[in-house]
Coordinates of C-alpha atoms in Angstrom, one line a residue:
M1 CA -26.7 -4.5 -23.1
K2 CA -26.2 -0.7 -23.2
D3 CA -22.5 0.4 -23.5
A4 CA -23.4 4.1 -22.9
I5 CA -24.4 5.6 -19.5
L6 CA -25.7 9.0 -18.4
V7 CA -24.9 9.7 -14.7
K8 CA -26.4 12.4 -12.6
G9 CA -25.5 13.6 -9.1
K10 CA -23.2 16.0 -7.3
V11 CA -20.1 15.3 -9.3
W12 CA -16.7 16.2 -7.8
T13 CA -14.5 16.1 -11.0
G14 CA -11.1 16.3 -9.5
E15 CA -10.3 19.0 -12.0
K16 CA -9.2 22.5 -10.8
S17 CA -11.0 24.2 -13.7
R18 CA -14.4 22.9 -12.7
R19 CA -14.6 21.2 -9.3
F20 CA -18.2 20.2 -9.5
C21 CA -20.8 19.5 -12.2
E22 CA -24.2 17.9 -12.5
A23 CA -23.7 15.0 -14.9
F24 CA -21.4 13.1 -17.3
F25 CA -21.9 10.8 -20.2
A26 CA -19.7 7.8 -21.1
E27 CA -19.6 5.6 -24.2
E28 CA -17.7 2.3 -24.4
G29 CA -16.1 2.9 -21.1
V30 CA -14.8 6.4 -21.8
I31 CA -16.2 9.8 -20.7
T32 CA -17.5 11.9 -23.7
Y33 CA -19.4 14.7 -22.0
V34 CA -19.1 16.5 -18.6
G35 CA -21.4 19.4 -17.6
D36 CA -25.0 20.3 -16.8
F37 CA -27.6 17.6 -16.7
S38 CA -29.9 19.4 -19.2
D39 CA -27.1 19.7 -21.7
A40 CA -26.1 16.1 -21.0
K41 CA -29.6 14.9 -22.0
R42 CA -29.4 16.8 -25.2
Y43 CA -26.0 15.3 -25.9
A44 CA -27.4 11.8 -25.3
E45 CA -30.4 12.3 -27.6
G46 CA -30.8 9.4 -30.1
K47 CA -28.3 7.2 -28.3
D48 CA -29.0 4.0 -26.5
Y49 CA -28.0 4.6 -22.9
R50 CA -28.8 3.8 -19.3
L51 CA -29.5 6.6 -16.8
Y52 CA -28.1 6.5 -13.3
D53 CA -29.6 9.2 -11.2
Y54 CA -27.9 9.5 -7.7
G55 CA -29.7 12.6 -6.6
E56 CA -27.6 14.7 -4.1
N57 CA -25.1 11.9 -3.4
L58 CA -21.5 12.7 -4.4
L59 CA -20.0 11.1 -7.5
M60 CA -16.2 11.2 -7.7
P61 CA -13.4 9.6 -9.7
G62 CA -12.6 6.0 -8.7
M63 CA -9.9 5.8 -6.1
T64 CA -6.6 4.1 -6.4
D65 CA -4.6 2.4 -3.7
A66 CA -1.2 3.4 -5.0
H67 CA 0.8 1.0 -2.8
I68 CA -0.8 -2.3 -1.7
H69 CA 0.2 -5.9 -1.4
A70 CA -3.1 -7.0 -2.9
T71 CA -2.6 -10.7 -3.0
A72 CA -1.4 -10.8 0.6
Y73 CA -4.4 -8.7 1.6
A74 CA -6.6 -11.3 -0.1
K75 CA -4.9 -14.2 1.6
Q76 CA -5.2 -13.0 5.2
D77 CA -7.8 -15.5 6.2
L78 CA -5.5 -18.4 5.1
Y79 CA -3.4 -18.1 8.2
V80 CA -3.8 -17.5 11.9
N81 CA -4.6 -13.8 12.2
L82 CA -3.0 -12.1 15.2
S83 CA -4.2 -8.6 14.5
G84 CA -6.5 -8.7 17.5
V85 CA -4.1 -10.0 20.1
N86 CA -2.8 -7.7 22.9
S87 CA 0.1 -9.7 24.3
L88 CA 2.4 -12.7 23.7
D89 CA 0.2 -14.8 26.0
E90 CA -2.8 -14.3 23.7
I91 CA -0.9 -15.9 20.8
K92 CA -0.4 -19.2 22.6
P93 CA -4.0 -20.5 22.5
L94 CA -4.3 -19.5 18.8
L95 CA -1.3 -21.6 17.9
L96 CA -2.3 -24.5 20.0
A97 CA -5.8 -24.5 18.5
K98 CA -4.3 -24.4 15.0
A99 CA -2.0 -27.3 15.8
K100 CA -5.1 -29.4 16.6
E101 CA -6.4 -28.7 13.1
V102 CA -3.4 -29.8 11.1
P103 CA -1.3 -32.9 11.0
S104 CA 1.8 -33.2 13.2
G105 CA 4.8 -31.8 11.3
E106 CA 2.8 -29.6 9.0
W107 CA 3.7 -25.9 8.8
I108 CA 1.8 -23.4 10.8
R109 CA 1.9 -19.7 10.0
A110 CA 0.5 -16.8 11.9
I111 CA 0.4 -13.2 10.7
N112 CA -0.3 -9.5 11.6
F113 CA 0.9 -9.2 15.2
N114 CA 1.9 -5.6 16.2
E115 CA 3.7 -5.5 19.5
T116 CA 3.8 -1.7 19.6
L117 CA 0.1 -1.8 20.6
W118 CA 0.8 -4.1 23.6
N119 CA 1.5 -3.0 27.2
D120 CA 4.5 -5.3 27.2
P121 CA 5.9 -4.9 23.7
R122 CA 8.1 -8.1 23.6
K123 CA 8.3 -9.8 20.3
P124 CA 8.0 -13.6 20.1
D125 CA 11.2 -15.6 19.8
I126 CA 12.5 -19.2 19.6
D127 CA 12.1 -19.8 23.3
F128 CA 8.5 -18.6 23.3
I129 CA 7.5 -20.8 20.4
D130 CA 9.5 -23.9 21.4
S131 CA 7.9 -23.7 24.9
L132 CA 4.6 -24.6 23.3
G133 CA 6.0 -28.1 22.7
L134 CA 4.5 -28.5 19.2
K135 CA 6.0 -30.7 16.6
N136 CA 5.1 -28.3 13.8
P137 CA 7.4 -25.9 12.1
I138 CA 6.0 -22.5 13.0
I139 CA 6.6 -19.0 11.6
I140 CA 4.9 -15.9 13.1
S141 CA 5.0 -12.8 10.9
R142 CA 4.8 -9.2 12.2
Y143 CA 2.2 -7.1 10.4
C144 CA 4.9 -5.1 8.5
G145 CA 6.3 -8.2 6.8
H146 CA 9.8 -7.3 7.8
F147 CA 10.1 -9.4 11.0
H148 CA 9.3 -13.0 11.6
A149 CA 9.7 -15.3 14.7
V150 CA 10.3 -19.0 14.2
N151 CA 10.9 -22.2 16.3
T152 CA 13.8 -24.6 16.2
I153 CA 11.9 -27.1 13.9
A154 CA 11.2 -24.3 11.3
L155 CA 14.9 -23.2 11.2
K156 CA 16.1 -26.8 10.8
K157 CA 13.5 -27.8 8.2
S158 CA 14.1 -24.7 6.1
G159 CA 17.9 -25.1 6.1
L160 CA 18.6 -21.9 7.9
W161 CA 19.9 -23.5 11.1
E162 CA 23.5 -23.5 9.9
K163 CA 23.3 -20.3 7.8
N164 CA 25.1 -17.2 8.9
D165 CA 23.2 -14.1 7.9
V166 CA 22.9 -10.6 9.4
N167 CA 19.1 -11.0 9.1
I168 CA 19.1 -14.3 11.1
A169 CA 19.4 -13.1 14.7
R170 CA 21.5 -14.9 17.3
K171 CA 22.0 -14.5 21.0
E172 CA 25.3 -13.3 22.5
D173 CA 26.4 -16.9 22.9
G174 CA 25.8 -17.6 19.2
S175 CA 22.6 -19.7 19.6
H176 CA 19.6 -18.8 17.6
L177 CA 17.2 -16.1 18.8
G178 CA 14.5 -17.3 16.3
Q179 CA 14.0 -13.9 14.9
L180 CA 14.4 -13.2 11.1
T181 CA 14.3 -9.8 9.5
E182 CA 13.9 -8.5 6.0
G183 CA 14.0 -11.3 3.4
A184 CA 15.6 -14.0 5.4
A185 CA 12.2 -15.8 6.0
G186 CA 11.6 -16.4 2.4
P187 CA 12.2 -20.2 2.4
L188 CA 9.9 -20.7 5.4
I189 CA 7.1 -18.5 3.8
E190 CA 7.3 -20.5 0.6
A191 CA 7.1 -23.8 2.4
A192 CA 3.9 -22.7 4.2
A193 CA 2.5 -21.3 1.0
K194 CA 2.9 -24.7 -0.8
I195 CA 0.4 -26.2 1.7
Y196 CA -2.2 -23.5 2.0
E197 CA -2.2 -21.5 -1.2
T198 CA -3.8 -23.7 -3.9
P199 CA -4.4 -21.8 -7.2
E200 CA -8.2 -22.2 -7.1
Y201 CA -8.6 -21.0 -3.6
V202 CA -6.2 -18.0 -4.0
T203 CA -8.0 -17.0 -7.2
K204 CA -11.3 -16.9 -5.4
L205 CA -9.8 -15.0 -2.5
I206 CA -8.4 -12.3 -4.9
E207 CA -11.8 -12.0 -6.6
N208 CA -13.5 -11.5 -3.3
S209 CA -11.0 -9.0 -2.1
C210 CA -11.3 -7.0 -5.3
L211 CA -15.0 -6.7 -4.7
K212 CA -14.3 -5.6 -1.1
L213 CA -12.0 -2.9 -2.4
A214 CA -14.6 -1.8 -5.0
S215 CA -17.1 -1.5 -2.1
E216 CA -14.8 1.1 -0.6
G217 CA -14.6 3.2 -3.8
I218 CA -11.4 1.7 -5.2
T219 CA -11.2 1.1 -9.0
A220 CA -7.5 0.4 -9.3
V221 CA -4.5 -0.8 -7.3
H222 CA -0.8 -0.5 -7.6
A223 CA 0.1 -4.1 -6.5
C224 CA 3.6 -4.5 -5.1
D225 CA 5.2 -7.9 -5.4
A226 CA 7.6 -8.7 -2.6
P227 CA 7.6 -12.5 -2.0
S228 CA 10.6 -12.6 0.3
Y229 CA 8.6 -10.4 2.7
A230 CA 5.6 -12.8 2.4
L231 CA 4.0 -10.1 0.2
G232 CA 4.0 -11.8 -3.2
E233 CA 1.5 -11.1 -5.9
D234 CA -0.3 -13.8 -7.9
L235 CA -0.6 -12.5 -11.4
Y236 CA -1.6 -16.0 -12.7
A237 CA -4.8 -15.7 -10.6
C238 CA -5.4 -12.1 -11.8
Q239 CA -4.9 -13.2 -15.4
S240 CA -7.4 -16.1 -14.9
L241 CA -9.9 -13.6 -13.5
Y242 CA -9.4 -11.2 -16.3
E243 CA -9.8 -13.9 -19.0
S244 CA -13.1 -15.1 -17.4
G245 CA -14.4 -11.5 -17.1
R246 CA -14.2 -11.6 -13.3
L247 CA -11.5 -9.0 -12.6
P248 CA -13.5 -6.1 -11.3
I249 CA -10.8 -3.5 -10.8
R250 CA -7.6 -2.4 -12.6
W251 CA -4.2 -3.8 -11.5
A252 CA -0.9 -2.0 -12.1
C253 CA 1.8 -4.5 -11.0
Y254 CA 5.3 -3.9 -9.6
H255 CA 7.8 -6.7 -9.1
D256 CA 10.8 -6.8 -6.9
Q257 CA 13.1 -8.0 -9.6
L258 CA 13.8 -6.8 -13.1
P259 CA 12.0 -9.1 -15.6
N260 CA 14.3 -11.5 -17.4
Y261 CA 12.4 -10.9 -20.7
N262 CA 12.4 -7.7 -22.7
I263 CA 9.3 -5.7 -21.7
K264 CA 8.9 -2.1 -20.4
S265 CA 6.4 -0.5 -18.0
G266 CA 2.9 -0.6 -19.5
F267 CA 3.1 -4.1 -20.9
G268 CA -0.4 -5.8 -20.7
N269 CA -3.8 -4.3 -21.1
E270 CA -6.0 -1.6 -19.6
M271 CA -7.1 -3.9 -16.7
L272 CA -3.8 -5.7 -15.9
F273 CA -0.4 -4.5 -16.7
F274 CA 3.3 -4.4 -15.7
A275 CA 4.1 -1.1 -13.9
G276 CA 7.7 -1.5 -12.9
L277 CA 10.3 -2.5 -10.4
K278 CA 9.9 -2.4 -6.6
L279 CA 13.1 -1.9 -4.5
F280 CA 13.6 -1.9 -0.7
A281 CA 16.2 0.6 0.5
D282 CA 15.6 -0.2 4.1
G283 CA 13.3 -1.9 6.6
T284 CA 10.7 -0.5 9.1
L285 CA 10.4 1.8 12.1
G286 CA 8.5 -0.9 14.0
G287 CA 11.2 -3.5 13.5
R288 CA 14.0 -0.8 14.0
T289 CA 15.5 -1.9 10.6
C290 CA 14.9 1.3 8.6
A291 CA 18.1 3.2 7.9
M292 CA 18.5 6.3 10.1
R293 CA 21.1 9.0 10.2
E294 CA 21.2 8.8 14.0
D295 CA 20.4 6.0 16.5
F296 CA 16.9 5.1 17.3
S297 CA 15.9 7.0 20.4
D298 CA 14.8 3.8 22.1
D299 CA 17.7 1.7 21.0
H300 CA 21.0 3.4 21.3
G301 CA 23.7 2.0 19.0
N302 CA 21.2 1.0 16.4
M303 CA 20.8 3.1 13.2
G304 CA 19.1 0.4 11.2
L305 CA 20.5 -1.0 7.9
L306 CA 20.6 0.0 4.2
N307 CA 19.7 -3.0 2.0
H308 CA 21.9 -1.8 -0.9
S309 CA 25.2 -0.1 -1.3
D310 CA 25.1 3.2 -3.3
E311 CA 26.7 1.3 -6.2
E312 CA 24.1 -1.4 -6.1
M313 CA 21.2 1.1 -6.0
R314 CA 22.6 3.1 -8.9
S315 CA 23.2 0.1 -11.0
L316 CA 19.6 -1.2 -10.6
L317 CA 18.2 2.2 -11.4
I318 CA 20.4 2.6 -14.5
E319 CA 19.4 -0.8 -15.9
A320 CA 15.7 -0.2 -15.2
Q321 CA 15.7 3.3 -16.8
K322 CA 17.5 2.1 -19.8
R323 CA 14.9 -0.6 -20.3
G324 CA 12.0 1.8 -19.9
I325 CA 10.9 0.4 -16.5
N326 CA 9.5 2.6 -13.8
V327 CA 10.9 2.2 -10.3
Q328 CA 9.4 2.6 -6.9
I329 CA 11.7 2.5 -3.8
H330 CA 10.7 1.8 -0.2
A331 CA 12.6 4.3 2.0
I332 CA 11.4 5.0 5.6
G333 CA 14.5 6.2 7.5
D334 CA 16.2 9.5 6.6
R335 CA 19.5 7.7 5.7
A336 CA 17.6 5.5 3.2
L337 CA 15.7 8.4 1.9
E338 CA 18.9 10.4 1.3
Q339 CA 20.5 7.4 -0.5
T340 CA 17.4 7.0 -2.6
I341 CA 17.2 10.6 -3.7
D342 CA 20.9 10.9 -4.4
S343 CA 20.8 7.7 -6.5
I344 CA 17.9 9.0 -8.5
N345 CA 19.6 12.3 -9.1
Y346 CA 22.8 10.5 -10.1
V347 CA 20.9 8.4 -12.7
T348 CA 18.8 11.2 -14.1
A349 CA 21.9 13.4 -14.5
L350 CA 23.4 10.5 -16.4
L351 CA 20.4 9.4 -18.5
G352 CA 18.0 12.2 -18.4
E353 CA 14.4 12.2 -16.9
P354 CA 12.5 8.9 -17.2
S355 CA 9.2 8.6 -19.0
A356 CA 7.4 8.3 -15.6
P357 CA 8.9 9.8 -12.4
Y358 CA 10.7 7.7 -9.9
R359 CA 8.6 6.8 -6.9
I360 CA 9.6 6.8 -3.2
N361 CA 7.4 4.9 -0.8
H362 CA 6.8 6.1 2.7
A363 CA 9.4 8.9 3.3
I364 CA 8.3 8.9 6.9
V365 CA 11.4 10.6 8.3
C366 CA 12.1 13.5 6.1
P367 CA 14.1 16.4 7.5
E368 CA 14.2 19.8 5.7
D369 CA 17.4 19.2 3.8
L370 CA 15.8 16.1 2.2
L371 CA 12.6 18.1 1.5
Q372 CA 14.9 20.6 -0.4
K373 CA 16.3 17.7 -2.5
I374 CA 12.8 16.4 -3.2
R375 CA 11.8 19.9 -4.4
R376 CA 14.7 19.9 -6.9
S377 CA 14.0 16.3 -8.1
R378 CA 11.1 15.0 -10.2
V379 CA 10.0 12.3 -7.9
T380 CA 6.6 10.9 -6.7
I381 CA 6.1 10.3 -3.0
D382 CA 3.7 7.5 -2.0
L383 CA 2.2 8.2 1.3
Q384 CA 0.2 6.0 3.7
P385 CA -1.6 8.7 5.8
I386 CA -3.3 6.2 8.1
Q387 CA 0.1 5.1 9.4
A388 CA 0.4 8.4 11.2
H389 CA -2.5 7.3 13.3
T390 CA -1.6 3.6 13.7
D391 CA 2.0 4.5 14.5
R392 CA 1.2 7.3 16.9
G393 CA 2.1 5.2 19.9
M394 CA 5.4 3.9 18.4
T395 CA 7.1 6.5 16.2
P396 CA 7.7 9.2 19.0
F397 CA 9.6 6.6 21.0
R398 CA 11.6 5.4 17.9
V399 CA 12.7 8.8 16.8
G400 CA 12.2 11.2 19.7
R401 CA 10.3 14.4 19.9
E402 CA 12.8 16.5 17.9
R403 CA 12.8 14.2 14.9
M404 CA 9.1 13.9 15.1
K405 CA 8.9 17.4 13.7
T406 CA 10.1 15.9 10.4
C407 CA 7.9 12.8 10.3
Y408 CA 4.7 12.3 8.4
A409 CA 5.2 15.6 6.5
F410 CA 2.1 15.2 4.3
K411 CA 1.7 18.9 3.4
S412 CA 5.4 19.6 2.9
L413 CA 5.7 16.6 0.7
Y414 CA 2.5 17.5 -1.2
D415 CA 3.9 20.9 -2.0
S416 CA 7.5 19.6 -2.8
A417 CA 7.2 16.5 -4.8
Y418 CA 6.3 16.1 -8.5
T419 CA 3.2 14.4 -7.3
V420 CA 2.0 12.6 -4.1
T421 CA -0.1 9.5 -4.0
G422 CA -2.2 7.9 -1.3
S423 CA -2.2 4.3 -0.3
S424 CA -2.6 1.8 2.5
D425 CA 0.2 -0.7 2.2
A426 CA -2.4 -3.3 3.0
P427 CA -2.5 -5.8 4.6
I428 CA -0.2 -3.6 6.8
E429 CA -3.1 -1.2 7.2
D430 CA -6.8 -1.2 6.4
P431 CA -7.2 -0.3 2.7
N432 CA -10.4 1.8 3.1
P433 CA -9.2 5.1 1.5
W434 CA -11.5 7.2 3.8
L435 CA -9.4 6.2 6.7
G436 CA -6.3 7.6 4.9
I437 CA -8.2 10.7 3.9
W438 CA -9.5 11.2 7.5
A439 CA -5.9 10.8 8.9
A440 CA -4.4 13.2 6.3
V441 CA -7.0 15.9 7.0
N442 CA -7.1 15.6 10.8
M443 CA -4.1 14.0 12.4
T444 CA -6.1 13.3 15.5
E445 CA -7.3 10.5 17.7
M446 CA -10.7 9.0 17.0
D447 CA -12.2 11.5 19.5
G448 CA -10.7 14.5 17.8
T449 CA -7.8 14.9 20.2
P450 CA -4.7 16.1 18.3
L451 CA -2.0 13.4 18.0
E452 CA 0.7 14.1 20.6
A453 CA 4.1 15.1 19.1
F454 CA 2.8 15.3 15.6
N455 CA 2.9 18.5 13.5
R456 CA -0.7 19.3 12.5
D457 CA 0.5 22.0 10.1
E458 CA 1.2 18.9 7.9
C459 CA -2.5 18.2 7.4
L460 CA -4.0 18.2 3.9
S461 CA -7.2 19.9 2.7
I462 CA -10.0 17.6 1.7
D463 CA -9.4 18.3 -2.0
E464 CA -5.7 17.6 -1.6
A465 CA -6.4 14.3 0.2
L466 CA -8.9 13.2 -2.5
N467 CA -6.3 14.1 -5.2
I468 CA -3.7 11.8 -3.8
Y469 CA -6.2 8.9 -4.1
T470 CA -7.7 9.8 -7.5
A471 CA -5.8 11.8 -10.1
N472 CA -2.3 11.5 -8.7
P473 CA -1.8 7.7 -8.8
W474 CA -2.4 7.8 -12.5
K475 CA 0.1 10.7 -12.9
A476 CA 2.6 8.6 -11.0
L477 CA 2.2 5.8 -13.6
G478 CA 2.7 8.3 -16.4
K479 CA -0.9 7.7 -17.4
G480 CA -2.6 10.9 -16.2
E481 CA -4.3 11.3 -19.5
K482 CA -6.1 8.0 -19.1
A483 CA -7.9 8.2 -15.8
G484 CA -8.1 9.8 -12.3
T485 CA -10.5 12.6 -12.9
I486 CA -14.0 12.9 -14.4
S487 CA -13.1 14.6 -17.6
L488 CA -13.3 14.1 -21.4
G489 CA -11.5 11.2 -22.8
K490 CA -10.8 9.4 -19.5
F491 CA -11.9 6.0 -18.3
A492 CA -15.4 6.0 -16.8
D493 CA -14.0 4.8 -13.5
F494 CA -16.0 6.4 -10.7
T495 CA -17.7 5.7 -7.4
V496 CA -20.9 6.9 -5.7
V497 CA -20.6 8.1 -2.1
D498 CA -23.5 7.7 0.3
G499 CA -24.2 11.4 1.0
D500 CA -21.7 14.3 0.6
P501 CA -18.4 14.1 2.4
F502 CA -17.9 17.9 1.8
A503 CA -20.9 18.5 4.0
L504 CA -19.5 16.4 6.9
N505 CA -17.5 17.5 9.9
K506 CA -13.9 16.6 9.0
S507 CA -13.7 14.2 11.9
D508 CA -16.4 12.1 10.4
L509 CA -14.7 11.4 7.1
R510 CA -13.5 8.0 8.3
C511 CA -17.2 7.0 8.4
V512 CA -17.9 7.6 4.7
T513 CA -19.4 4.7 2.8
H514 CA -20.3 4.0 -0.9
L515 CA -23.4 3.1 -2.9
A516 CA -21.9 1.9 -6.1
T517 CA -18.6 1.6 -8.0
F518 CA -18.1 1.6 -11.8
V519 CA -15.0 0.6 -13.9
G520 CA -15.0 1.3 -17.6
G521 CA -18.6 2.5 -17.4
K522 CA -19.8 -0.8 -15.9
M523 CA -21.1 -1.3 -12.4
V524 CA -18.8 -3.7 -10.6
W525 CA -20.3 -3.3 -7.2
S526 CA -23.4 -1.9 -5.6
K527 CA -24.8 -1.8 -2.1

């Protein structure tokens, strides 16, 4: 088996000094030559290698999804998938059909509904689910993972019936609404998981999903563990795959609690390692639970909620930084974003700069004063560009036209932050990076019509959009010297595009597909 490869094609390196070249050579999974093909052949003389000639097709660094709930993405087929329904009424037959497949009294879980796409955007509640007359405990999860609807049986069986919690909604008369927000649904999600998520089955699902991601040019993921949001990661399964040689892509893993053993970010190996702590400063725009400075435009009197006090946030960041643990913080609303940036600045003033920059996920509502704070701070911003498209019918109603000028500020954030990464937040969105690249470059409808109320001055160039999915995620981990570009000394993680995206009309970028993907110089997927 040859451990060396010579690869030829139109190579986009991701480096400013030399954007394109003809070939590169890799030995034992690391790139040792980049340049002209004739010189590469001379460099390879006398070595045992395999030649891959991809002609005029584009070769580029492997892409990273810098914010994905990878196990939840893998497990989508375990539950009733509501991503295609268009109304509450369309949910009913799916739940009734599932009830016929499982024993009476067994948990039923449905996932991925998005009421903002419906003509009548009413969310399910206890009355809706109870009206089905089923004897099963039922939990229906919104696609964001921050909102869940349940029936009476589920509330009683989980022990939440008598519990008072701001995230367990009640009607004006004090009776249950059957709607749970943020982490309140954790006990119900765990109960359903015990039935459906056997270790063997989940391991196979993760392997299959990794190969699916590889088919879309992805060679690494930043997997974010959030079990209370039904977005937990299964590192046991990943470790099993790695040990058996079946883990095709690299996993950097964030966890929503500080580990109770003494490790720091980077613990593990080059394929599977602990990356840091994941915190949630607020909720979501769709669920109206993100923390805003002013009321939601379509829900007066509601400004969302902060999940932590300033003192709690600072305390967590201080402990993490002292232990050498990188932190990423979910912050969507401007009030949550302000708290997050101020907390980061407080801690860095106290302890100095961390080894890897703090990371802020989403930053969807980002007015100019917060952009100025970001410019003065050494922070990474994790964007999900495709959400500008999928949220196009919802966000203008949530924030109003004036605040829309400050939303999805891709270019301003790209120019302001220490670095900006691209991601999908899958299974919230489709993880295909080219959908994110297309959205970041165009900000249009599928037919090319500009998105109404969006600021298209915030579009990125193609090179900038590619950077946020290739080089920048590794910089965000503090491992920019390891991977992310096709250059000397870096992992031979790369993907082969079918054709040349640079020759396409920008509106066609969402249609790009791949021919092969390599990790550590080894082909892990091919068409």
